[in-house]
Amino acid sequence: MLETSARLLRLLSLLQAHRDWSGADLAERLGVTPRTVRRDVDRLRELGYPVNASPGTGGGYQLGAGAELPPLLLDDDEAVAVAVGLRTAAGQGIEGIGETSVRALAKLEQVLPSRLRRRVGALNAFTVPMLRGPQSSAVDPAVLTELADLCRDAERLRFAYRSLPHSRTGSSGGTPIGDSTRRTVEPHRLVCTERRWYLVAWDLDREDWRTFRVDRITPKPPHGPRFTPRTPPAEDLAAFVSRGVSTRAYAAHAVVRLLVPLAEAVERVSPSAGQLEADGPDACILRTGAASLDVMVIHVMLMGFEFEVLEPAELTEAIRTARDRLARSLARAEKSAPRTRDGADRTPGTRSGSAAAS
C-alpha cells in the first residue's frame, strides 16, 4: 500500500510539472506498465484530481481544473487565502520566495474550481497594496503564472515589449512612455531579484538569449508551438541576469575593489547594481556598468566604501577630473563666502564674533 501511495504522489507531481504526458512516458518514469498507469490515474480521479485523457497515438494525460478542490488538506477559505498570499508574494518580488511563489501558485490555480478562481480574482482586483518605491514596476501575478506555464511546457511566447520610458509623453500629459515592439521568444526561466522579475528567453528574431523585464511584457496569445529547449546561456541564471541588468546593458564597464568584507558590501550593493565576489576576508571585487565614466564615478562614490579601481584606467582619470572640479568649486565657494561688517567669515561651519574669540 505504501508503494502504491508513493507512486500516486509521484504521478501527481509529474502531471503538475508538465501539461501533457503520454501513457508510455509516464510508465517509463514510474517504472510500471501502461496498464498500471491507467489504474493509478483512476485512483487519482477517485480522490478528486481532474485528470483528462485523450485517446490515440497523439493522446495522453493532462491535469485540469475540476468541479471540486482536490484533497490538499485545505478547505475553500484556506485555499483562497493561500492563493491570494502567493499572488501578493509573487507580485511584490519578495527576495527568496518570489520564484517559489509563482511555481506554487501555478500548481494551485491549475486545480482551483471556477467558484474559487472568481473569489481569488475579486480579492486581487479590489485590493490596493501600499508598497515602498515606485508602482510602475509592479507585475501582474496572472502574467507571471502565464509565463511560468509557458516555460514549463516549452511553448513559444508572443508579447508586446515596452522599452524604457523617454521624454515623450502620452496623451494624458506628463507621463513618460516608451516604444513597444512585438517579440517572439522561447521562454526558459523566470528570475526574481529584489522587487523586479525578469524572463530569460531565446529571442527568435535576434537569434540570441535575451533578458526581459516582466513588468514591460504584455502577452499576445495565441502562443505556441512547442519547441525543444535549448542549452541555457549559463548554469547560474541569477548571475546571468545580474550581469545583464548591471553591466552588459551599459556603455561603460568597470572592475573595482571595495575595501570592505563581502558581507558588508552585499548590504548596500544590490544584484541590479553590480556583481560582487570575495577578494580575501577584508575586500571584494565589484563588476558594474554605467551610462558613462562620469556617471560611474558617482555610482561608485555613492556606495560609501573606500575603493581601488582595477579597470579601466580611464576611470581613474575620470575620478581625478572629478576631484579637481570639486576642489575648484570649493575654492570658489570659500573665496566668495559672505563676511560680517567686522570682517568675520560667515562660511558655513566656521565660528565668528565672540564665539570665535572664546
mmCIF file of C-alpha atoms in Angstrom:
data_model
loop_
_atom_site.group_PDB
_atom_site.id
_atom_site.type_symbol
_atom_site.label_atom_id
_atom_site.label_comp_id
_atom_site.label_asym_id
_atom_site.label_seq_id
_atom_site.Cartn_x
_atom_site.Cartn_y
_atom_site.Cartn_z
ATOM 1 C CA MET A 1 0.000 0.000 0.000
ATOM 2 C CA LEU A 2 2.861 2.380 0.869
ATOM 3 C CA GLU A 3 4.489 1.725 -2.519
ATOM 4 C CA THR A 4 1.205 2.459 -4.318
ATOM 5 C CA SER A 5 0.689 5.713 -2.354
ATOM 6 C CA ALA A 6 4.217 6.883 -3.100
ATOM 7 C CA ARG A 7 3.703 6.112 -6.788
ATOM 8 C CA LEU A 8 0.444 8.085 -6.813
ATOM 9 C CA LEU A 9 2.194 11.101 -5.320
ATOM 10 C CA ARG A 10 4.955 10.773 -7.910
ATOM 11 C CA LEU A 11 2.371 10.513 -10.691
ATOM 12 C CA LEU A 12 0.573 13.623 -9.387
ATOM 13 C CA SER A 13 3.867 15.512 -9.259
ATOM 14 C CA LEU A 14 4.636 14.595 -12.874
ATOM 15 C CA LEU A 15 1.185 15.702 -14.021
ATOM 16 C CA GLN A 16 1.657 19.047 -12.242
ATOM 17 C CA ALA A 17 5.145 19.570 -13.684
ATOM 18 C CA HIS A 18 4.147 19.182 -17.351
ATOM 19 C CA ARG A 19 0.949 19.882 -19.250
ATOM 20 C CA ASP A 20 0.747 16.701 -21.355
ATOM 21 C CA TRP A 21 2.129 13.193 -20.800
ATOM 22 C CA SER A 22 1.761 10.124 -22.940
ATOM 23 C CA GLY A 23 0.935 6.890 -21.157
ATOM 24 C CA ALA A 24 4.234 5.367 -22.312
ATOM 25 C CA ASP A 25 6.265 8.289 -20.943
ATOM 26 C CA LEU A 26 4.538 8.099 -17.559
ATOM 27 C CA ALA A 27 5.038 4.339 -17.421
ATOM 28 C CA GLU A 28 8.768 4.783 -18.140
ATOM 29 C CA ARG A 29 9.152 7.488 -15.491
ATOM 30 C CA LEU A 30 7.325 5.451 -12.862
ATOM 31 C CA GLY A 31 8.859 2.106 -13.811
ATOM 32 C CA VAL A 32 5.478 0.421 -14.301
ATOM 33 C CA THR A 33 3.316 -0.781 -17.175
ATOM 34 C CA PRO A 34 0.872 1.471 -19.095
ATOM 35 C CA ARG A 35 -1.944 -0.586 -17.565
ATOM 36 C CA THR A 36 -0.745 0.340 -14.055
ATOM 37 C CA VAL A 37 -0.644 3.989 -15.114
ATOM 38 C CA ARG A 38 -4.284 3.771 -16.171
ATOM 39 C CA ARG A 39 -5.246 2.262 -12.818
ATOM 40 C CA ASP A 40 -3.303 4.947 -10.926
ATOM 41 C CA VAL A 41 -4.990 7.679 -12.962
ATOM 42 C CA ASP A 42 -8.352 6.216 -11.982
ATOM 43 C CA ARG A 43 -7.302 6.306 -8.315
ATOM 44 C CA LEU A 44 -6.374 9.995 -8.618
ATOM 45 C CA ARG A 45 -9.776 10.681 -10.145
ATOM 46 C CA GLU A 46 -11.450 8.915 -7.249
ATOM 47 C CA LEU A 47 -9.525 11.239 -4.899
ATOM 48 C CA GLY A 48 -10.868 14.273 -6.764
ATOM 49 C CA TYR A 49 -7.950 15.127 -9.044
ATOM 50 C CA PRO A 50 -9.227 16.050 -12.536
ATOM 51 C CA VAL A 51 -7.032 14.002 -14.881
ATOM 52 C CA ASN A 52 -8.117 14.299 -18.502
ATOM 53 C CA ALA A 53 -7.234 11.582 -21.022
ATOM 54 C CA SER A 54 -7.222 11.735 -24.825
ATOM 55 C CA PRO A 55 -7.087 8.537 -26.930
ATOM 56 C CA GLY A 56 -4.975 7.798 -29.986
ATOM 57 C CA THR A 57 -1.280 7.909 -30.858
ATOM 58 C CA GLY A 58 -1.073 11.623 -30.073
ATOM 59 C CA GLY A 59 -3.119 11.341 -26.907
ATOM 60 C CA GLY A 60 -2.091 11.358 -23.297
ATOM 61 C CA TYR A 61 -2.922 12.560 -19.816
ATOM 62 C CA GLN A 62 -3.403 16.121 -18.583
ATOM 63 C CA LEU A 63 -4.191 17.558 -15.171
ATOM 64 C CA GLY A 64 -7.043 20.030 -15.467
ATOM 65 C CA ALA A 65 -9.303 22.176 -13.337
ATOM 66 C CA GLY A 66 -12.153 20.271 -11.741
ATOM 67 C CA ALA A 67 -15.527 20.913 -10.179
ATOM 68 C CA GLU A 68 -14.182 20.283 -6.675
ATOM 69 C CA LEU A 69 -10.900 21.132 -4.975
ATOM 70 C CA PRO A 70 -8.699 18.008 -4.642
ATOM 71 C CA PRO A 71 -7.721 16.952 -1.094
ATOM 72 C CA LEU A 72 -4.844 19.340 -0.376
ATOM 73 C CA LEU A 73 -5.699 19.458 3.335
ATOM 74 C CA LEU A 74 -7.191 22.894 2.672
ATOM 75 C CA ASP A 75 -10.811 23.967 2.814
ATOM 76 C CA ASP A 76 -12.196 26.569 0.394
ATOM 77 C CA ASP A 77 -11.378 29.572 2.593
ATOM 78 C CA GLU A 78 -7.850 28.301 3.227
ATOM 79 C CA ALA A 79 -7.286 27.662 -0.479
ATOM 80 C CA VAL A 80 -8.369 31.233 -1.322
ATOM 81 C CA ALA A 81 -6.117 32.638 1.423
ATOM 82 C CA VAL A 82 -3.128 30.669 0.117
ATOM 83 C CA ALA A 83 -3.750 31.724 -3.490
ATOM 84 C CA VAL A 84 -4.085 35.410 -2.556
ATOM 85 C CA GLY A 85 -0.983 35.228 -0.382
ATOM 86 C CA LEU A 86 1.016 33.605 -3.170
ATOM 87 C CA ARG A 87 -0.158 36.228 -5.667
ATOM 88 C CA THR A 88 0.859 39.006 -3.281
ATOM 89 C CA ALA A 89 4.300 37.481 -2.694
ATOM 90 C CA ALA A 90 4.798 36.912 -6.424
ATOM 91 C CA GLY A 91 3.703 40.410 -7.419
ATOM 92 C CA GLN A 92 5.993 42.109 -4.897
ATOM 93 C CA GLY A 93 9.018 40.023 -5.809
ATOM 94 C CA ILE A 94 9.905 39.204 -2.205
ATOM 95 C CA GLU A 95 13.501 38.021 -2.295
ATOM 96 C CA GLY A 96 13.962 34.317 -1.652
ATOM 97 C CA ILE A 97 10.324 33.260 -2.089
ATOM 98 C CA GLY A 98 9.174 35.062 -5.218
ATOM 99 C CA GLU A 99 10.043 32.348 -7.736
ATOM 100 C CA THR A 100 8.771 29.632 -5.389
ATOM 101 C CA SER A 101 5.507 31.555 -5.008
ATOM 102 C CA VAL A 102 4.971 31.583 -8.774
ATOM 103 C CA ARG A 103 5.575 27.829 -9.080
ATOM 104 C CA ALA A 104 3.236 27.083 -6.180
ATOM 105 C CA LEU A 105 0.617 29.499 -7.500
ATOM 106 C CA ALA A 106 0.711 27.894 -10.954
ATOM 107 C CA LYS A 107 0.109 24.459 -9.409
ATOM 108 C CA LEU A 108 -2.677 25.646 -7.111
ATOM 109 C CA GLU A 109 -4.582 27.684 -9.717
ATOM 110 C CA GLN A 110 -4.381 24.738 -12.103
ATOM 111 C CA VAL A 111 -6.785 22.759 -9.915
ATOM 112 C CA LEU A 112 -8.883 25.530 -8.330
ATOM 113 C CA PRO A 113 -12.596 25.188 -9.097
ATOM 114 C CA SER A 114 -14.098 28.098 -11.017
ATOM 115 C CA ARG A 115 -16.010 29.405 -7.985
ATOM 116 C CA LEU A 116 -12.747 29.768 -6.039
ATOM 117 C CA ARG A 117 -10.975 31.316 -9.034
ATOM 118 C CA ARG A 118 -13.630 34.041 -9.038
ATOM 119 C CA ARG A 119 -13.143 34.714 -5.328
ATOM 120 C CA VAL A 120 -9.383 34.971 -5.714
ATOM 121 C CA GLY A 121 -9.774 37.252 -8.724
ATOM 122 C CA ALA A 122 -12.188 39.540 -6.877
ATOM 123 C CA LEU A 123 -9.920 39.852 -3.848
ATOM 124 C CA ASN A 124 -6.954 40.798 -6.013
ATOM 125 C CA ALA A 125 -8.943 43.162 -8.227
ATOM 126 C CA PHE A 126 -10.327 45.168 -5.320
ATOM 127 C CA THR A 127 -7.279 45.167 -3.034
ATOM 128 C CA VAL A 128 -4.775 48.015 -3.295
ATOM 129 C CA PRO A 129 -1.328 47.214 -1.849
ATOM 130 C CA MET A 130 0.741 50.022 -0.330
ATOM 131 C CA LEU A 131 4.312 49.230 -1.356
ATOM 132 C CA ARG A 132 7.613 51.005 -0.985
ATOM 133 C CA GLY A 133 9.124 52.505 -4.090
ATOM 134 C CA PRO A 134 7.528 53.268 -7.481
ATOM 135 C CA GLN A 135 4.461 51.303 -8.548
ATOM 136 C CA SER A 136 5.487 51.313 -12.218
ATOM 137 C CA SER A 137 7.430 48.072 -11.826
ATOM 138 C CA ALA A 138 4.546 46.100 -10.288
ATOM 139 C CA VAL A 139 3.963 42.752 -12.001
ATOM 140 C CA ASP A 140 0.570 41.180 -12.627
ATOM 141 C CA PRO A 141 0.650 37.727 -10.983
ATOM 142 C CA ALA A 142 -1.548 36.416 -13.819
ATOM 143 C CA VAL A 143 1.221 37.308 -16.282
ATOM 144 C CA LEU A 144 3.781 35.583 -14.060
ATOM 145 C CA THR A 145 1.792 32.369 -13.924
ATOM 146 C CA GLU A 146 1.187 32.506 -17.692
ATOM 147 C CA LEU A 147 4.936 32.860 -18.316
ATOM 148 C CA ALA A 148 5.702 30.102 -15.815
ATOM 149 C CA ASP A 149 3.294 27.772 -17.630
ATOM 150 C CA LEU A 150 4.942 28.511 -20.996
ATOM 151 C CA CYS A 151 8.413 27.906 -19.542
ATOM 152 C CA ARG A 152 7.214 24.618 -18.074
ATOM 153 C CA ASP A 153 5.527 23.418 -21.262
ATOM 154 C CA ALA A 154 8.231 24.734 -23.648
ATOM 155 C CA GLU A 155 5.775 26.793 -25.718
ATOM 156 C CA ARG A 156 6.715 29.865 -27.724
ATOM 157 C CA LEU A 157 5.642 33.185 -26.260
ATOM 158 C CA ARG A 158 4.391 36.181 -28.264
ATOM 159 C CA PHE A 159 4.266 39.529 -26.490
ATOM 160 C CA ALA A 160 4.500 43.287 -26.782
ATOM 161 C CA TYR A 161 7.562 44.697 -25.022
ATOM 162 C CA ARG A 162 7.740 48.292 -23.813
ATOM 163 C CA SER A 163 11.131 49.961 -23.865
ATOM 164 C CA LEU A 164 12.342 52.298 -21.115
ATOM 165 C CA PRO A 165 10.261 55.488 -20.879
ATOM 166 C CA HIS A 166 11.760 58.572 -22.531
ATOM 167 C CA SER A 167 10.987 62.272 -22.720
ATOM 168 C CA ARG A 168 7.929 61.851 -24.964
ATOM 169 C CA THR A 169 4.622 61.858 -23.067
ATOM 170 C CA GLY A 170 1.273 60.246 -23.603
ATOM 171 C CA SER A 171 -1.975 61.965 -24.467
ATOM 172 C CA SER A 172 -2.820 62.325 -20.787
ATOM 173 C CA GLY A 173 0.229 64.559 -20.438
ATOM 174 C CA GLY A 174 3.225 64.343 -18.144
ATOM 175 C CA THR A 175 3.597 60.539 -18.147
ATOM 176 C CA PRO A 176 6.743 59.259 -19.885
ATOM 177 C CA ILE A 177 6.100 56.434 -22.334
ATOM 178 C CA GLY A 178 8.325 54.021 -24.213
ATOM 179 C CA ASP A 179 8.148 52.388 -27.600
ATOM 180 C CA SER A 180 6.526 48.974 -27.910
ATOM 181 C CA THR A 181 7.855 46.162 -30.085
ATOM 182 C CA ARG A 182 6.460 42.713 -30.893
ATOM 183 C CA ARG A 183 8.665 39.809 -29.830
ATOM 184 C CA THR A 184 8.524 36.050 -30.254
ATOM 185 C CA VAL A 185 10.701 34.015 -27.906
ATOM 186 C CA GLU A 186 11.301 30.570 -26.485
ATOM 187 C CA PRO A 187 10.869 31.205 -22.726
ATOM 188 C CA HIS A 188 13.295 29.407 -20.434
ATOM 189 C CA ARG A 189 13.144 30.681 -16.831
ATOM 190 C CA LEU A 190 11.801 33.450 -14.615
ATOM 191 C CA VAL A 191 14.327 35.152 -12.338
ATOM 192 C CA CYS A 192 13.379 37.334 -9.381
ATOM 193 C CA THR A 193 15.763 39.939 -7.984
ATOM 194 C CA GLU A 194 14.780 42.483 -5.334
ATOM 195 C CA ARG A 195 11.399 43.891 -6.484
ATOM 196 C CA ARG A 196 11.674 43.017 -10.160
ATOM 197 C CA TRP A 197 11.039 39.952 -12.296
ATOM 198 C CA TYR A 198 12.963 39.009 -15.438
ATOM 199 C CA LEU A 199 12.297 36.458 -18.174
ATOM 200 C CA VAL A 200 15.295 34.676 -19.697
ATOM 201 C CA ALA A 201 14.379 33.571 -23.218
ATOM 202 C CA TRP A 202 15.795 32.795 -26.656
ATOM 203 C CA ASP A 203 14.793 35.636 -28.996
ATOM 204 C CA LEU A 204 13.879 34.080 -32.348
ATOM 205 C CA ASP A 205 14.296 37.298 -34.350
ATOM 206 C CA ARG A 206 17.676 38.210 -32.840
ATOM 207 C CA GLU A 207 18.849 34.592 -32.586
ATOM 208 C CA ASP A 208 20.327 35.116 -29.137
ATOM 209 C CA TRP A 209 19.491 34.889 -25.448
ATOM 210 C CA ARG A 210 17.768 37.953 -24.034
ATOM 211 C CA THR A 211 16.577 39.155 -20.636
ATOM 212 C CA PHE A 212 13.183 40.910 -20.451
ATOM 213 C CA ARG A 213 11.635 42.804 -17.548
ATOM 214 C CA VAL A 214 8.299 41.126 -16.867
ATOM 215 C CA ASP A 215 6.529 44.375 -15.909
ATOM 216 C CA ARG A 216 7.075 45.542 -19.517
ATOM 217 C CA ILE A 217 5.681 42.347 -21.065
ATOM 218 C CA THR A 218 2.126 42.173 -22.396
ATOM 219 C CA PRO A 219 1.405 38.620 -23.620
ATOM 220 C CA LYS A 220 -0.259 38.395 -27.039
ATOM 221 C CA PRO A 221 -1.783 34.902 -27.373
ATOM 222 C CA PRO A 222 -2.235 32.510 -29.011
ATOM 223 C CA HIS A 223 1.121 31.057 -28.009
ATOM 224 C CA GLY A 224 2.959 28.055 -29.370
ATOM 225 C CA PRO A 225 4.004 25.859 -31.000
ATOM 226 C CA ARG A 226 6.079 23.647 -28.730
ATOM 227 C CA PHE A 227 9.867 23.762 -29.027
ATOM 228 C CA THR A 228 12.852 21.706 -27.921
ATOM 229 C CA PRO A 229 14.518 23.542 -25.018
ATOM 230 C CA ARG A 230 17.985 24.900 -25.808
ATOM 231 C CA THR A 231 21.074 24.728 -23.623
ATOM 232 C CA PRO A 232 20.713 27.689 -21.211
ATOM 233 C CA PRO A 233 23.140 30.623 -21.520
ATOM 234 C CA ALA A 234 24.643 29.935 -18.075
ATOM 235 C CA GLU A 235 24.406 27.455 -15.222
ATOM 236 C CA ASP A 236 23.757 30.295 -12.779
ATOM 237 C CA LEU A 237 20.870 32.193 -14.368
ATOM 238 C CA ALA A 238 20.646 34.629 -11.454
ATOM 239 C CA ALA A 239 24.254 35.695 -12.139
ATOM 240 C CA PHE A 240 23.497 35.856 -15.872
ATOM 241 C CA VAL A 241 20.594 38.247 -15.267
ATOM 242 C CA SER A 242 22.628 40.282 -12.784
ATOM 243 C CA ARG A 243 25.393 40.759 -15.372
ATOM 244 C CA GLY A 244 22.824 41.757 -17.957
ATOM 245 C CA VAL A 245 20.998 44.397 -15.913
ATOM 246 C CA SER A 246 24.007 45.778 -14.013
ATOM 247 C CA THR A 247 26.809 45.607 -16.599
ATOM 248 C CA ARG A 248 26.066 44.438 -20.145
ATOM 249 C CA ALA A 249 23.211 46.908 -20.591
ATOM 250 C CA TYR A 250 25.557 49.905 -20.147
ATOM 251 C CA ALA A 251 28.165 51.536 -22.366
ATOM 252 C CA ALA A 252 30.818 51.904 -19.638
ATOM 253 C CA HIS A 253 32.071 48.927 -17.616
ATOM 254 C CA ALA A 254 34.387 48.828 -14.598
ATOM 255 C CA VAL A 255 36.025 46.465 -12.120
ATOM 256 C CA VAL A 256 36.594 47.959 -8.660
ATOM 257 C CA ARG A 257 37.993 46.521 -5.438
ATOM 258 C CA LEU A 258 35.872 47.585 -2.467
ATOM 259 C CA LEU A 259 37.901 47.678 0.739
ATOM 260 C CA VAL A 260 35.218 46.074 2.876
ATOM 261 C CA PRO A 261 34.240 42.437 3.501
ATOM 262 C CA LEU A 262 31.826 40.880 1.025
ATOM 263 C CA ALA A 263 29.080 40.542 3.650
ATOM 264 C CA GLU A 264 29.167 44.302 4.305
ATOM 265 C CA ALA A 265 29.136 45.207 0.603
ATOM 266 C CA VAL A 266 26.155 42.942 -0.098
ATOM 267 C CA GLU A 267 24.044 45.028 2.300
ATOM 268 C CA ARG A 268 24.423 48.122 0.076
ATOM 269 C CA VAL A 269 25.104 46.807 -3.431
ATOM 270 C CA SER A 270 22.080 45.097 -4.973
ATOM 271 C CA PRO A 271 22.321 42.489 -7.776
ATOM 272 C CA SER A 272 20.934 45.064 -10.200
ATOM 273 C CA ALA A 273 23.764 47.497 -9.302
ATOM 274 C CA GLY A 274 26.668 45.110 -9.836
ATOM 275 C CA GLN A 275 28.189 41.681 -9.262
ATOM 276 C CA LEU A 276 30.205 41.056 -6.125
ATOM 277 C CA GLU A 277 32.751 38.366 -5.321
ATOM 278 C CA ALA A 278 35.018 37.929 -2.295
ATOM 279 C CA ASP A 279 38.655 39.039 -2.505
ATOM 280 C CA GLY A 280 40.018 37.817 0.789
ATOM 281 C CA PRO A 281 38.435 38.431 4.199
ATOM 282 C CA ASP A 282 38.560 42.250 4.067
ATOM 283 C CA ALA A 283 37.800 43.151 0.436
ATOM 284 C CA CYS A 284 35.614 42.211 -2.524
ATOM 285 C CA ILE A 285 35.512 42.749 -6.283
ATOM 286 C CA LEU A 286 32.676 44.729 -7.874
ATOM 287 C CA ARG A 287 31.878 44.438 -11.598
ATOM 288 C CA THR A 288 29.422 47.072 -12.691
ATOM 289 C CA GLY A 289 28.294 49.337 -15.506
ATOM 290 C CA ALA A 290 27.012 52.863 -16.090
ATOM 291 C CA ALA A 291 25.951 55.132 -18.932
ATOM 292 C CA SER A 292 29.362 56.859 -18.915
ATOM 293 C CA LEU A 293 32.565 57.012 -16.874
ATOM 294 C CA ASP A 294 31.422 60.288 -15.290
ATOM 295 C CA VAL A 295 28.245 58.576 -14.091
ATOM 296 C CA MET A 296 30.377 55.617 -12.955
ATOM 297 C CA VAL A 297 32.345 57.925 -10.635
ATOM 298 C CA ILE A 298 29.118 58.988 -8.907
ATOM 299 C CA HIS A 299 27.819 55.401 -8.881
ATOM 300 C CA VAL A 300 30.896 54.087 -7.063
ATOM 301 C CA MET A 301 31.213 57.060 -4.715
ATOM 302 C CA LEU A 302 27.602 56.789 -3.531
ATOM 303 C CA MET A 303 28.227 53.249 -2.305
ATOM 304 C CA GLY A 304 30.101 54.840 0.590
ATOM 305 C CA PHE A 305 33.105 52.494 0.614
ATOM 306 C CA GLU A 306 36.829 53.020 0.211
ATOM 307 C CA PHE A 307 37.794 51.516 -3.133
ATOM 308 C CA GLU A 308 40.533 50.892 -5.682
ATOM 309 C CA VAL A 309 39.990 50.997 -9.441
ATOM 310 C CA LEU A 310 41.243 47.885 -11.227
ATOM 311 C CA GLU A 311 39.953 48.689 -14.707
ATOM 312 C CA PRO A 312 39.626 50.622 -16.889
ATOM 313 C CA ALA A 313 42.460 53.111 -16.425
ATOM 314 C CA GLU A 314 40.183 55.805 -17.860
ATOM 315 C CA LEU A 315 38.009 55.570 -14.740
ATOM 316 C CA THR A 316 40.951 56.680 -12.590
ATOM 317 C CA GLU A 317 41.385 59.698 -14.851
ATOM 318 C CA ALA A 318 37.645 60.457 -14.593
ATOM 319 C CA ILE A 319 37.924 60.351 -10.780
ATOM 320 C CA ARG A 320 40.922 62.701 -10.908
ATOM 321 C CA THR A 321 38.965 65.105 -13.118
ATOM 322 C CA ALA A 322 36.001 65.000 -10.733
ATOM 323 C CA ARG A 323 38.327 65.611 -7.766
ATOM 324 C CA ASP A 324 39.884 68.682 -9.413
ATOM 325 C CA ARG A 325 36.454 70.034 -10.376
ATOM 326 C CA LEU A 326 35.229 69.651 -6.804
ATOM 327 C CA ALA A 327 38.379 71.291 -5.437
ATOM 328 C CA ARG A 328 37.902 74.294 -7.718
ATOM 329 C CA SER A 329 34.262 74.545 -6.701
ATOM 330 C CA LEU A 330 35.221 74.538 -3.007
ATOM 331 C CA ALA A 331 37.878 77.174 -3.619
ATOM 332 C CA ARG A 332 35.374 79.458 -5.344
ATOM 333 C CA ALA A 333 32.862 78.932 -2.536
ATOM 334 C CA GLU A 334 35.457 79.852 0.102
ATOM 335 C CA LYS A 335 36.596 82.879 -1.894
ATOM 336 C CA SER A 336 33.094 84.276 -2.295
ATOM 337 C CA ALA A 337 31.850 83.470 1.219
ATOM 338 C CA PRO A 338 29.911 86.400 2.794
ATOM 339 C CA ARG A 339 31.516 88.273 5.703
ATOM 340 C CA THR A 340 30.155 90.375 8.578
ATOM 341 C CA ARG A 341 30.831 94.127 8.830
ATOM 342 C CA ASP A 342 33.726 93.381 11.165
ATOM 343 C CA GLY A 343 35.245 91.037 8.567
ATOM 344 C CA ALA A 344 34.366 87.718 10.262
ATOM 345 C CA ASP A 345 33.962 84.794 7.891
ATOM 346 C CA ARG A 346 30.385 83.506 7.569
ATOM 347 C CA THR A 347 31.350 80.373 5.670
ATOM 348 C CA PRO A 348 29.103 77.529 6.940
ATOM 349 C CA GLY A 349 30.834 75.552 9.647
ATOM 350 C CA THR A 350 33.013 78.458 10.933
ATOM 351 C CA ARG A 351 32.520 80.408 14.156
ATOM 352 C CA SER A 352 32.511 84.192 14.254
ATOM 353 C CA GLY A 353 32.413 87.120 16.663
ATOM 354 C CA SER A 354 32.590 86.488 20.363
ATOM 355 C CA ALA A 355 32.012 82.762 19.928
ATOM 356 C CA ALA A 356 35.180 82.507 17.863
ATOM 357 C CA ALA A 357 37.112 84.615 20.379
ATOM 358 C CA SER A 358 36.172 82.329 23.229
#
